[in-house]
Short mmCIF file of C-alpha atoms in Angstrom, two decimals:
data_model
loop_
_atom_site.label_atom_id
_atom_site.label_comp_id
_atom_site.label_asym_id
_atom_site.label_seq_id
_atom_site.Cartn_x
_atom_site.Cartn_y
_atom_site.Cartn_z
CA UNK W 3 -8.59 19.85 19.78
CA UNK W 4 -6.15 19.07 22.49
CA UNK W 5 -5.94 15.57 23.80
CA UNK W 6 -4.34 14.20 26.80
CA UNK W 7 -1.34 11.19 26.53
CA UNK W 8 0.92 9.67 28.59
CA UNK W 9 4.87 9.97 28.12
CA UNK W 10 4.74 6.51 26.81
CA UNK W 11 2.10 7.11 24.47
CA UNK W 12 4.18 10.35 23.43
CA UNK W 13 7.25 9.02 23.30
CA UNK W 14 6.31 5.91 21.14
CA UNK W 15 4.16 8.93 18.78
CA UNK W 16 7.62 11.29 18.30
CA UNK W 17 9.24 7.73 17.78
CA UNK W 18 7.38 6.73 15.06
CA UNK W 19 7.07 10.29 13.75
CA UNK W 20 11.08 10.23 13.50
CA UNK W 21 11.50 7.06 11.75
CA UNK W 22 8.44 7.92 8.97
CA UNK W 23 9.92 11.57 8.89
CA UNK W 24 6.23 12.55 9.56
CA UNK W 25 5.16 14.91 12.35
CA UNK W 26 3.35 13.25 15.43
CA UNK W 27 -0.24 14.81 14.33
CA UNK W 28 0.54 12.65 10.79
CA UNK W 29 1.26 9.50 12.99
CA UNK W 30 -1.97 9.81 15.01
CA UNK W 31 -4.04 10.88 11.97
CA UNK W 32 -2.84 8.02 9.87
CA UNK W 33 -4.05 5.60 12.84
CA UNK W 34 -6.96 7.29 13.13
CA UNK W 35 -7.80 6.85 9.27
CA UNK W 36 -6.70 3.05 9.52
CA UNK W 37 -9.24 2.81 12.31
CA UNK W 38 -12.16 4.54 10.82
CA UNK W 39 -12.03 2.64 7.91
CA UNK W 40 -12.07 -0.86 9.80
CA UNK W 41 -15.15 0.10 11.92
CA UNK W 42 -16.98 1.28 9.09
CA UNK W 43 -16.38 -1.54 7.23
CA UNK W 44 -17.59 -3.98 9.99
CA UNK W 45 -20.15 -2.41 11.01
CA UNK W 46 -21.95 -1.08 7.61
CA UNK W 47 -19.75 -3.46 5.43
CA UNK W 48 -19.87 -7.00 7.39
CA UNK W 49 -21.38 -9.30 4.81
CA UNK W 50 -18.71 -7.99 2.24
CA UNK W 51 -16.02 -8.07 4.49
CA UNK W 52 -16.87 -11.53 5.86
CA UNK W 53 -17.07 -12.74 1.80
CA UNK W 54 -13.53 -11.09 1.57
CA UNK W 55 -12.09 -12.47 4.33
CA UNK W 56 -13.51 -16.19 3.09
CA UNK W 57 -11.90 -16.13 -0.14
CA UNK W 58 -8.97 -14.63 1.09
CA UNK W 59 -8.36 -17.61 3.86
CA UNK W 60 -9.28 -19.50 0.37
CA UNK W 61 -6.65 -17.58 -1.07
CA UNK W 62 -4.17 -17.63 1.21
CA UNK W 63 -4.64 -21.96 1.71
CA UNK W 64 -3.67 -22.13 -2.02
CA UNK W 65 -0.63 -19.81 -1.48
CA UNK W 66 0.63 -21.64 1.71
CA UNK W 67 1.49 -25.11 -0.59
CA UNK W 68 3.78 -22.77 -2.56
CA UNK W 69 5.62 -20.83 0.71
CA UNK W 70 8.40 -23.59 0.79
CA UNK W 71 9.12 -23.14 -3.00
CA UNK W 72 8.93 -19.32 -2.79
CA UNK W 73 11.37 -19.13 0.35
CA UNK W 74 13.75 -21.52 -2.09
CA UNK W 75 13.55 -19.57 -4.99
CA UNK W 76 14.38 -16.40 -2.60
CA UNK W 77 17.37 -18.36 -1.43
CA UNK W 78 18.61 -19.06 -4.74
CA UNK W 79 18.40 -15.24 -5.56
CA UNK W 80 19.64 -13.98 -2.31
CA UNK W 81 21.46 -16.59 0.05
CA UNK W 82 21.24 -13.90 3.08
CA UNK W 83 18.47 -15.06 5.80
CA UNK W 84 17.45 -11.66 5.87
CA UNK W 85 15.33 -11.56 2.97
CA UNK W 86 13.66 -14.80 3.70
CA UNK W 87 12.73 -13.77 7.64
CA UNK W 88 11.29 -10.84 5.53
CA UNK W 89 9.05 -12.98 3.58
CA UNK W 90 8.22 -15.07 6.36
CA UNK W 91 6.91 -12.54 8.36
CA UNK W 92 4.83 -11.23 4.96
CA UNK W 93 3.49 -14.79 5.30
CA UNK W 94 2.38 -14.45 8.85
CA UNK W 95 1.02 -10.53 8.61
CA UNK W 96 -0.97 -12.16 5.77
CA UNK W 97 -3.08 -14.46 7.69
CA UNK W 98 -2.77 -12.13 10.97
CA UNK W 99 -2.55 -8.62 10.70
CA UNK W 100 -6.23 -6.92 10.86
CA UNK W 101 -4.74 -3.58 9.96
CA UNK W 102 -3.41 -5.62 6.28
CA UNK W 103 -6.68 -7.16 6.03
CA UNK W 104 -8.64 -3.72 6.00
CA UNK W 105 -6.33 -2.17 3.49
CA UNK W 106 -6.44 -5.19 1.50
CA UNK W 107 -10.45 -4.85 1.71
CA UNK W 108 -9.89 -1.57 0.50
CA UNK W 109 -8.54 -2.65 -2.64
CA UNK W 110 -11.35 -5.54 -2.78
CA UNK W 111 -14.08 -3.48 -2.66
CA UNK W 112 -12.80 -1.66 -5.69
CA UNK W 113 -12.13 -4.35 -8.53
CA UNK W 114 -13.03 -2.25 -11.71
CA UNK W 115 -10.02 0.36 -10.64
CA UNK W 116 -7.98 -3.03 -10.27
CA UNK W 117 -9.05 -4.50 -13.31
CA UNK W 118 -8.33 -1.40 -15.31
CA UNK W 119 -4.52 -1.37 -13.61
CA UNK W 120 -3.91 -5.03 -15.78
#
């Protein structure tokens, strides 16, 4: 199936493709995938998603009163600001990023293969 884009839209595609040494069909397909799997799971999967997403705000509020202790022990480790901008923006993809939050449902909805990985 053909599909129509604009050079933008292309470009940014063979872009991407480049940097994941993946063709452009692998970058659209992977999208694709990622969006598939967050319709289906609010449409057919909404009262399990919405309990997921409570305890992981839960979660995450519990976490937060550690961040400034985890960015120090980073610092003692690795004095470079790098690292620590790295974590910080793990921080903020945690409580923002919808396409995280999906594959992190993923992984919720399947706690016996977790439990078995311990």
């Amino acid at each position: 199936m053909l599909i129509e884009v604009n050079d933008s839209f292309g470009n940014e595609v063979k872009r991407l493709a480049e940097a994941a040494n993946i063709t452009p069909g692998e970058v659209i397909e992977s999208c694709f995938k990622n969006s598939h799997f967050l319709k289906e799971d609010l449409l057919y999967g909404k009262n399990h998603f919405s309990d997921f997403i409570e305890e992981y705000l839960s979660t995450l509020s519990s976490l937060d009163s550690f961040k400034s202790e985890v960015l120090l022990a980073i610092k003692e480790k690795d004095e470079s600001d790098a690292i620590q901008q790295v974590f910080k923006e793990l921080f903020r993809l945690a409580h923002e990023d919808i396409t995280l939050l999906n594959k992190l449902f993923q992984v919720y909805k399947q706690p016996d293969d977790i439990i078995s990985l311990l």
